[in-house]
Amino acid sequence: MYRVALSAVLAASLGLGACSLNTGGPLATGYNDIDNTGSITPAGASVFSTSTGSVDRTSVDRTSRSGLSGTQVAALTPDKAPKGSFEKAPAGALSDRDYSHTALDAERARDLINQYRRDNGLKPLVLNASLTEAAKEHSRDLAKWDRISHYGSDGSNPWDRVKRAGYKPRLAAENVGTGQVTFTEVLRGWKDSAGHNKNLLLSDAREMGLALVQDPKTEFKSFWTLVIGTSM
């Protein structure tokens, strides 16, 4: 059981985000096979949601740091994430998985994503330093709080983090996963999740950033964030 949860799509124009639940396999998009898809608009009309079993959280609004390991969980600052916008793993749920070789090769991950896009007739993405920084920020924050969410502990959403990293977005999308041992595992879960797959196949996306943070002291162990975008 592990999650890949969360996918968020944001665009400068009015749009819509969706959230779906995937219980068809051992690794949907996050712990407990959760599929979270959200989007946000620069105007701020955001409605996030997640799905866990019978609980459904959905994200609405469309506005539309590489591999790190051994991260220590720092003292927590006041939590500003909206109540009900995140999930945690039960104690020991992933203790039987081996993360000793878990790592991120950003270029290989990019190539796997781009091959999938080419197979679907889409243009490839290029790695972008600012989007990678936004992904790192979120993975670090998720590891610090040991949870999965599109919201940061400071209350930020994906659109906020992309802009904060210096990226001027016309489109931005975010997929998150926790508990996976390899990127191949994460990507398979995203492909199998309607919302996350939609983000992978955004036809007007041009750039991407990807991050992995690991912390053996957490219940989720691994925290993956993919940010896809197109600049102004």
PDB file of C-alpha atoms in Angstrom:
ATOM      1  CA  MET A   1       0.000   0.000   0.000  1.00  0.00           C
ATOM      2  CA  TYR A   2       1.398   3.322  -0.984  1.00  0.00           C
ATOM      3  CA  ARG A   3       0.227   6.479  -2.563  1.00  0.00           C
ATOM      4  CA  VAL A   4       1.012   8.490  -5.516  1.00  0.00           C
ATOM      5  CA  ALA A   5      -1.654  10.915  -4.799  1.00  0.00           C
ATOM      6  CA  LEU A   6      -2.324  14.330  -6.054  1.00  0.00           C
ATOM      7  CA  SER A   7      -2.297  15.866  -9.410  1.00  0.00           C
ATOM      8  CA  ALA A   8      -3.044  19.494  -9.902  1.00  0.00           C
ATOM      9  CA  VAL A   9      -3.560  21.470 -13.053  1.00  0.00           C
ATOM     10  CA  LEU A  10      -3.387  25.211 -13.160  1.00  0.00           C
ATOM     11  CA  ALA A  11      -3.720  27.596 -16.027  1.00  0.00           C
ATOM     12  CA  ALA A  12      -3.907  31.302 -16.436  1.00  0.00           C
ATOM     13  CA  SER A  13      -7.298  30.894 -18.033  1.00  0.00           C
ATOM     14  CA  LEU A  14     -10.471  29.570 -16.439  1.00  0.00           C
ATOM     15  CA  GLY A  15     -10.459  25.822 -16.091  1.00  0.00           C
ATOM     16  CA  LEU A  16     -11.399  22.828 -14.042  1.00  0.00           C
ATOM     17  CA  GLY A  17      -9.561  20.224 -11.998  1.00  0.00           C
ATOM     18  CA  ALA A  18     -10.683  16.745 -11.058  1.00  0.00           C
ATOM     19  CA  CYS A  19     -10.038  14.205  -8.347  1.00  0.00           C
ATOM     20  CA  SER A  20     -10.485  10.491  -8.781  1.00  0.00           C
ATOM     21  CA  LEU A  21     -10.131   7.387  -6.668  1.00  0.00           C
ATOM     22  CA  ASN A  22      -8.176   4.416  -7.979  1.00  0.00           C
ATOM     23  CA  THR A  23      -8.463   1.197  -6.046  1.00  0.00           C
ATOM     24  CA  GLY A  24      -7.789  -1.161  -8.896  1.00  0.00           C
ATOM     25  CA  GLY A  25      -4.177  -1.943  -8.059  1.00  0.00           C
ATOM     26  CA  PRO A  26      -1.477  -1.809  -5.430  1.00  0.00           C
ATOM     27  CA  LEU A  27      -0.181   1.540  -6.477  1.00  0.00           C
ATOM     28  CA  ALA A  28      -2.603   4.014  -7.853  1.00  0.00           C
ATOM     29  CA  THR A  29      -1.421   7.500  -7.174  1.00  0.00           C
ATOM     30  CA  GLY A  30      -0.446   7.439  -3.670  1.00  0.00           C
ATOM     31  CA  TYR A  31      -0.799   5.686  -0.412  1.00  0.00           C
ATOM     32  CA  ASN A  32      -3.901   3.516  -0.297  1.00  0.00           C
ATOM     33  CA  ASP A  33      -4.085   3.895  -4.030  1.00  0.00           C
ATOM     34  CA  ILE A  34      -5.431   7.400  -3.888  1.00  0.00           C
ATOM     35  CA  ASP A  35      -5.777   9.590  -6.898  1.00  0.00           C
ATOM     36  CA  ASN A  36      -5.816  13.281  -6.276  1.00  0.00           C
ATOM     37  CA  THR A  37      -6.104  15.746  -9.058  1.00  0.00           C
ATOM     38  CA  GLY A  38      -6.468  19.394  -8.469  1.00  0.00           C
ATOM     39  CA  SER A  39      -6.170  22.686 -10.200  1.00  0.00           C
ATOM     40  CA  ILE A  40      -5.978  26.286  -9.176  1.00  0.00           C
ATOM     41  CA  THR A  41      -6.542  29.599 -10.816  1.00  0.00           C
ATOM     42  CA  PRO A  42      -4.413  32.677 -10.391  1.00  0.00           C
ATOM     43  CA  ALA A  43      -7.588  34.354  -9.276  1.00  0.00           C
ATOM     44  CA  GLY A  44      -7.595  31.977  -6.350  1.00  0.00           C
ATOM     45  CA  ALA A  45     -10.871  30.127  -6.808  1.00  0.00           C
ATOM     46  CA  SER A  46      -9.564  26.881  -5.478  1.00  0.00           C
ATOM     47  CA  VAL A  47     -11.464  23.922  -4.157  1.00  0.00           C
ATOM     48  CA  PHE A  48      -9.216  21.015  -3.266  1.00  0.00           C
ATOM     49  CA  SER A  49     -10.202  17.486  -2.591  1.00  0.00           C
ATOM     50  CA  THR A  50      -8.836  14.025  -2.051  1.00  0.00           C
ATOM     51  CA  SER A  51     -10.339  10.628  -2.137  1.00  0.00           C
ATOM     52  CA  THR A  52      -9.780   8.015   0.512  1.00  0.00           C
ATOM     53  CA  GLY A  53     -12.131   5.116   0.624  1.00  0.00           C
ATOM     54  CA  SER A  54     -15.529   6.691   0.992  1.00  0.00           C
ATOM     55  CA  VAL A  55     -14.131  10.159   1.652  1.00  0.00           C
ATOM     56  CA  ASP A  56     -13.887  12.328  -1.411  1.00  0.00           C
ATOM     57  CA  ARG A  57     -11.776  15.486  -1.656  1.00  0.00           C
ATOM     58  CA  THR A  58     -11.791  17.212  -4.981  1.00  0.00           C
ATOM     59  CA  SER A  59      -9.798  20.057  -6.307  1.00  0.00           C
ATOM     60  CA  VAL A  60     -11.352  22.559  -8.631  1.00  0.00           C
ATOM     61  CA  ASP A  61      -9.898  25.627 -10.393  1.00  0.00           C
ATOM     62  CA  ARG A  62      -7.800  25.739 -13.321  1.00  0.00           C
ATOM     63  CA  THR A  63      -4.738  27.923 -13.511  1.00  0.00           C
ATOM     64  CA  SER A  64      -3.754  25.498 -14.587  1.00  0.00           C
ATOM     65  CA  ARG A  65      14.837  19.588  -5.544  1.00  0.00           C
ATOM     66  CA  SER A  66      16.203  16.559  -7.602  1.00  0.00           C
ATOM     67  CA  GLY A  67      16.843  13.410  -5.619  1.00  0.00           C
ATOM     68  CA  LEU A  68      17.448  14.111  -1.982  1.00  0.00           C
ATOM     69  CA  SER A  69      17.876  11.420   0.616  1.00  0.00           C
ATOM     70  CA  GLY A  70      18.203  11.081   4.356  1.00  0.00           C
ATOM     71  CA  THR A  71      16.313  14.309   4.951  1.00  0.00           C
ATOM     72  CA  GLN A  72      15.807  14.981   8.637  1.00  0.00           C
ATOM     73  CA  VAL A  73      12.352  15.887   9.861  1.00  0.00           C
ATOM     74  CA  ALA A  74      12.670  19.407  11.210  1.00  0.00           C
ATOM     75  CA  ALA A  75      10.699  20.963  14.019  1.00  0.00           C
ATOM     76  CA  LEU A  76       7.267  21.769  12.656  1.00  0.00           C
ATOM     77  CA  THR A  77       6.167  25.332  12.160  1.00  0.00           C
ATOM     78  CA  PRO A  78       2.499  26.331  12.452  1.00  0.00           C
ATOM     79  CA  ASP A  79       0.484  24.340   9.922  1.00  0.00           C
ATOM     80  CA  LYS A  80      -1.512  26.481   7.518  1.00  0.00           C
ATOM     81  CA  ALA A  81      -2.662  23.709   5.195  1.00  0.00           C
ATOM     82  CA  PRO A  82      -6.478  23.660   5.007  1.00  0.00           C
ATOM     83  CA  LYS A  83      -8.096  21.106   7.266  1.00  0.00           C
ATOM     84  CA  GLY A  84      -8.875  17.907   5.371  1.00  0.00           C
ATOM     85  CA  SER A  85      -6.502  18.734   2.502  1.00  0.00           C
ATOM     86  CA  PHE A  86      -3.882  16.114   3.341  1.00  0.00           C
ATOM     87  CA  GLU A  87      -3.493  12.501   4.413  1.00  0.00           C
ATOM     88  CA  LYS A  88      -1.038  10.520   6.506  1.00  0.00           C
ATOM     89  CA  ALA A  89       0.041   6.885   6.458  1.00  0.00           C
ATOM     90  CA  PRO A  90      -0.799   4.429   9.272  1.00  0.00           C
ATOM     91  CA  ALA A  91       2.195   3.600  11.478  1.00  0.00           C
ATOM     92  CA  GLY A  92       4.379   0.884   9.963  1.00  0.00           C
ATOM     93  CA  ALA A  93       2.309   0.575   6.789  1.00  0.00           C
ATOM     94  CA  LEU A  94       5.384   0.657   4.531  1.00  0.00           C
ATOM     95  CA  SER A  95       7.966  -0.767   6.930  1.00  0.00           C
ATOM     96  CA  ASP A  96       8.369  -3.955   4.873  1.00  0.00           C
ATOM     97  CA  ARG A  97       9.550  -2.118   1.727  1.00  0.00           C
ATOM     98  CA  ASP A  98      13.233  -1.697   0.872  1.00  0.00           C
ATOM     99  CA  TYR A  99      14.162   1.909   0.027  1.00  0.00           C
ATOM    100  CA  SER A 100      17.925   1.443   0.208  1.00  0.00           C
ATOM    101  CA  HIS A 101      18.293   1.867  -3.557  1.00  0.00           C
ATOM    102  CA  THR A 102      15.581   4.468  -4.087  1.00  0.00           C
ATOM    103  CA  ALA A 103      16.937   7.365  -6.134  1.00  0.00           C
ATOM    104  CA  LEU A 104      15.928   9.804  -8.822  1.00  0.00           C
ATOM    105  CA  ASP A 105      17.628  10.156 -12.189  1.00  0.00           C
ATOM    106  CA  ALA A 106      15.825  13.249 -13.472  1.00  0.00           C
ATOM    107  CA  GLU A 107      16.998  12.856 -17.066  1.00  0.00           C
ATOM    108  CA  ARG A 108      15.907   9.231 -17.250  1.00  0.00           C
ATOM    109  CA  ALA A 109      12.567  10.153 -15.678  1.00  0.00           C
ATOM    110  CA  ARG A 110      12.151  12.920 -18.251  1.00  0.00           C
ATOM    111  CA  ASP A 111      12.903  10.452 -21.035  1.00  0.00           C
ATOM    112  CA  LEU A 112      10.306   7.978 -19.738  1.00  0.00           C
ATOM    113  CA  ILE A 113       7.670  10.706 -19.549  1.00  0.00           C
ATOM    114  CA  ASN A 114       8.583  11.997 -23.006  1.00  0.00           C
ATOM    115  CA  GLN A 115       8.428   8.550 -24.563  1.00  0.00           C
ATOM    116  CA  TYR A 116       4.921   8.217 -23.162  1.00  0.00           C
ATOM    117  CA  ARG A 117       3.994  11.617 -24.586  1.00  0.00           C
ATOM    118  CA  ARG A 118       5.469  10.733 -27.989  1.00  0.00           C
ATOM    119  CA  ASP A 119       3.511   7.480 -27.984  1.00  0.00           C
ATOM    120  CA  ASN A 120       0.426   9.664 -27.644  1.00  0.00           C
ATOM    121  CA  GLY A 121       1.444  12.095 -30.384  1.00  0.00           C
ATOM    122  CA  LEU A 122       2.584  14.877 -28.044  1.00  0.00           C
ATOM    123  CA  LYS A 123       5.672  17.075 -27.899  1.00  0.00           C
ATOM    124  CA  PRO A 124       8.406  16.214 -25.370  1.00  0.00           C
ATOM    125  CA  LEU A 125       9.098  18.234 -22.220  1.00  0.00           C
ATOM    126  CA  VAL A 126      12.406  19.811 -21.222  1.00  0.00           C
ATOM    127  CA  LEU A 127      13.715  20.024 -17.661  1.00  0.00           C
ATOM    128  CA  ASN A 128      13.325  23.478 -16.142  1.00  0.00           C
ATOM    129  CA  ALA A 129      15.297  24.635 -13.089  1.00  0.00           C
ATOM    130  CA  SER A 130      12.477  26.752 -11.649  1.00  0.00           C
ATOM    131  CA  LEU A 131       9.900  23.980 -11.942  1.00  0.00           C
ATOM    132  CA  THR A 132      12.408  21.600 -10.355  1.00  0.00           C
ATOM    133  CA  GLU A 133      12.837  24.051  -7.481  1.00  0.00           C
ATOM    134  CA  ALA A 134       9.059  24.187  -6.988  1.00  0.00           C
ATOM    135  CA  ALA A 135       8.943  20.382  -6.972  1.00  0.00           C
ATOM    136  CA  LYS A 136      11.782  20.209  -4.425  1.00  0.00           C
ATOM    137  CA  GLU A 137      10.085  22.705  -2.166  1.00  0.00           C
ATOM    138  CA  HIS A 138       6.916  20.660  -2.073  1.00  0.00           C
ATOM    139  CA  SER A 139       8.599  17.268  -1.625  1.00  0.00           C
ATOM    140  CA  ARG A 140      10.643  18.661   1.259  1.00  0.00           C
ATOM    141  CA  ASP A 141       7.538  20.062   2.879  1.00  0.00           C
ATOM    142  CA  LEU A 142       5.608  16.808   2.473  1.00  0.00           C
ATOM    143  CA  ALA A 143       8.514  14.896   4.038  1.00  0.00           C
ATOM    144  CA  LYS A 144       8.745  17.367   6.902  1.00  0.00           C
ATOM    145  CA  TRP A 145       5.095  16.802   7.766  1.00  0.00           C
ATOM    146  CA  ASP A 146       5.025  13.170   6.596  1.00  0.00           C
ATOM    147  CA  ARG A 147       1.879  13.513   4.510  1.00  0.00           C
ATOM    148  CA  ILE A 148       0.536  13.757   0.984  1.00  0.00           C
ATOM    149  CA  SER A 149      -1.243  16.825  -0.318  1.00  0.00           C
ATOM    150  CA  HIS A 150      -1.249  19.536  -2.985  1.00  0.00           C
ATOM    151  CA  TYR A 151      -1.200  22.127  -0.215  1.00  0.00           C
ATOM    152  CA  GLY A 152       2.004  23.157   1.523  1.00  0.00           C
ATOM    153  CA  SER A 153       2.246  23.616   5.290  1.00  0.00           C
ATOM    154  CA  ASP A 154       2.358  27.370   4.619  1.00  0.00           C
ATOM    155  CA  GLY A 155      -1.008  27.151   2.880  1.00  0.00           C
ATOM    156  CA  SER A 156       0.502  27.371  -0.621  1.00  0.00           C
ATOM    157  CA  ASN A 157      -0.949  25.629  -3.650  1.00  0.00           C
ATOM    158  CA  PRO A 158       0.965  24.489  -6.761  1.00  0.00           C
ATOM    159  CA  TRP A 159       0.409  27.792  -8.566  1.00  0.00           C
ATOM    160  CA  ASP A 160       1.876  29.690  -5.605  1.00  0.00           C
ATOM    161  CA  ARG A 161       4.970  27.499  -5.468  1.00  0.00           C
ATOM    162  CA  VAL A 162       5.678  27.738  -9.203  1.00  0.00           C
ATOM    163  CA  LYS A 163       5.522  31.520  -9.096  1.00  0.00           C
ATOM    164  CA  ARG A 164       7.596  31.626  -5.910  1.00  0.00           C
ATOM    165  CA  ALA A 165      10.320  29.672  -7.721  1.00  0.00           C
ATOM    166  CA  GLY A 166      10.527  32.425 -10.329  1.00  0.00           C
ATOM    167  CA  TYR A 167       8.488  30.731 -13.049  1.00  0.00           C
ATOM    168  CA  LYS A 168       5.918  32.850 -14.897  1.00  0.00           C
ATOM    169  CA  PRO A 169       3.269  30.259 -15.715  1.00  0.00           C
ATOM    170  CA  ARG A 170       0.686  30.184 -18.397  1.00  0.00           C
ATOM    171  CA  LEU A 171       0.038  26.566 -17.434  1.00  0.00           C
ATOM    172  CA  ALA A 172       1.205  24.484 -14.483  1.00  0.00           C
ATOM    173  CA  ALA A 173       0.302  20.988 -13.329  1.00  0.00           C
ATOM    174  CA  GLU A 174       1.404  18.905 -10.349  1.00  0.00           C
ATOM    175  CA  ASN A 175       1.462  15.168  -9.619  1.00  0.00           C
ATOM    176  CA  VAL A 176       2.564  13.862  -6.234  1.00  0.00           C
ATOM    177  CA  GLY A 177       3.368  10.370  -5.011  1.00  0.00           C
ATOM    178  CA  THR A 178       4.444   8.893  -1.688  1.00  0.00           C
ATOM    179  CA  GLY A 179       5.774   5.481  -0.717  1.00  0.00           C
ATOM    180  CA  GLN A 180       6.993   4.299  -4.125  1.00  0.00           C
ATOM    181  CA  VAL A 181      10.424   2.688  -4.332  1.00  0.00           C
ATOM    182  CA  THR A 182      11.236   3.660  -7.938  1.00  0.00           C
ATOM    183  CA  PHE A 183      10.206   6.306 -10.423  1.00  0.00           C
ATOM    184  CA  THR A 184       8.947   3.559 -12.723  1.00  0.00           C
ATOM    185  CA  GLU A 185       6.537   2.578  -9.969  1.00  0.00           C
ATOM    186  CA  VAL A 186       5.360   6.157  -9.519  1.00  0.00           C
ATOM    187  CA  LEU A 187       4.924   6.696 -13.248  1.00  0.00           C
ATOM    188  CA  ARG A 188       2.921   3.502 -13.622  1.00  0.00           C
ATOM    189  CA  GLY A 189       0.565   4.681 -10.901  1.00  0.00           C
ATOM    190  CA  TRP A 190       0.161   8.080 -12.542  1.00  0.00           C
ATOM    191  CA  LYS A 191      -0.608   6.473 -15.890  1.00  0.00           C
ATOM    192  CA  ASP A 192      -3.257   4.280 -14.273  1.00  0.00           C
ATOM    193  CA  SER A 193      -4.928   7.287 -12.635  1.00  0.00           C
ATOM    194  CA  ALA A 194      -7.206   9.339 -14.889  1.00  0.00           C
ATOM    195  CA  GLY A 195      -6.374  12.685 -13.307  1.00  0.00           C
ATOM    196  CA  HIS A 196      -2.633  12.164 -13.102  1.00  0.00           C
ATOM    197  CA  ASN A 197      -2.524  10.715 -16.584  1.00  0.00           C
ATOM    198  CA  LYS A 198      -4.307  13.785 -17.904  1.00  0.00           C
ATOM    199  CA  ASN A 199      -1.504  15.926 -16.487  1.00  0.00           C
ATOM    200  CA  LEU A 200       1.179  13.728 -18.070  1.00  0.00           C
ATOM    201  CA  LEU A 201      -0.549  14.192 -21.432  1.00  0.00           C
ATOM    202  CA  LEU A 202      -1.263  17.926 -21.340  1.00  0.00           C
ATOM    203  CA  SER A 203      -0.852  18.860 -24.990  1.00  0.00           C
ATOM    204  CA  ASP A 204       0.172  22.454 -24.314  1.00  0.00           C
ATOM    205  CA  ALA A 205       2.795  21.646 -21.634  1.00  0.00           C
ATOM    206  CA  ARG A 206       6.405  22.341 -22.583  1.00  0.00           C
ATOM    207  CA  GLU A 207       8.573  22.020 -19.445  1.00  0.00           C
ATOM    208  CA  MET A 208       8.868  19.931 -16.286  1.00  0.00           C
ATOM    209  CA  GLY A 209      10.593  19.684 -12.929  1.00  0.00           C
ATOM    210  CA  LEU A 210      10.858  16.596 -10.732  1.00  0.00           C
ATOM    211  CA  ALA A 211      11.987  15.909  -7.178  1.00  0.00           C
ATOM    212  CA  LEU A 212      12.390  13.071  -4.705  1.00  0.00           C
ATOM    213  CA  VAL A 213      12.915  13.469  -0.987  1.00  0.00           C
ATOM    214  CA  GLN A 214      13.476  10.429   1.215  1.00  0.00           C
ATOM    215  CA  ASP A 215      13.275  10.183   4.976  1.00  0.00           C
ATOM    216  CA  PRO A 216      13.444   6.746   6.653  1.00  0.00           C
ATOM    217  CA  LYS A 217      12.017   8.226   9.855  1.00  0.00           C
ATOM    218  CA  THR A 218       8.704   9.003   8.165  1.00  0.00           C
ATOM    219  CA  GLU A 219       5.849   6.588   7.525  1.00  0.00           C
ATOM    220  CA  PHE A 220       5.667   7.443   3.816  1.00  0.00           C
ATOM    221  CA  LYS A 221       9.459   7.069   3.297  1.00  0.00           C
ATOM    222  CA  SER A 222       9.557   8.627  -0.204  1.00  0.00           C
ATOM    223  CA  PHE A 223       7.977  11.841  -1.491  1.00  0.00           C
ATOM    224  CA  TRP A 224       7.857  12.419  -5.257  1.00  0.00           C
ATOM    225  CA  THR A 225       6.662  15.615  -6.943  1.00  0.00           C
ATOM    226  CA  LEU A 226       6.322  16.289 -10.666  1.00  0.00           C
ATOM    227  CA  VAL A 227       5.572  19.818 -11.878  1.00  0.00           C
ATOM    228  CA  ILE A 228       4.704  20.413 -15.524  1.00  0.00           C
ATOM    229  CA  GLY A 229       4.272  23.836 -17.059  1.00  0.00           C
ATOM    230  CA  THR A 230       4.367  26.339 -19.874  1.00  0.00           C
ATOM    231  CA  SER A 231       5.664  29.845 -19.292  1.00  0.00           C
ATOM    232  CA  MET A 232       4.147  33.104 -20.432  1.00  0.00           C
TER     233      MET A 232
END
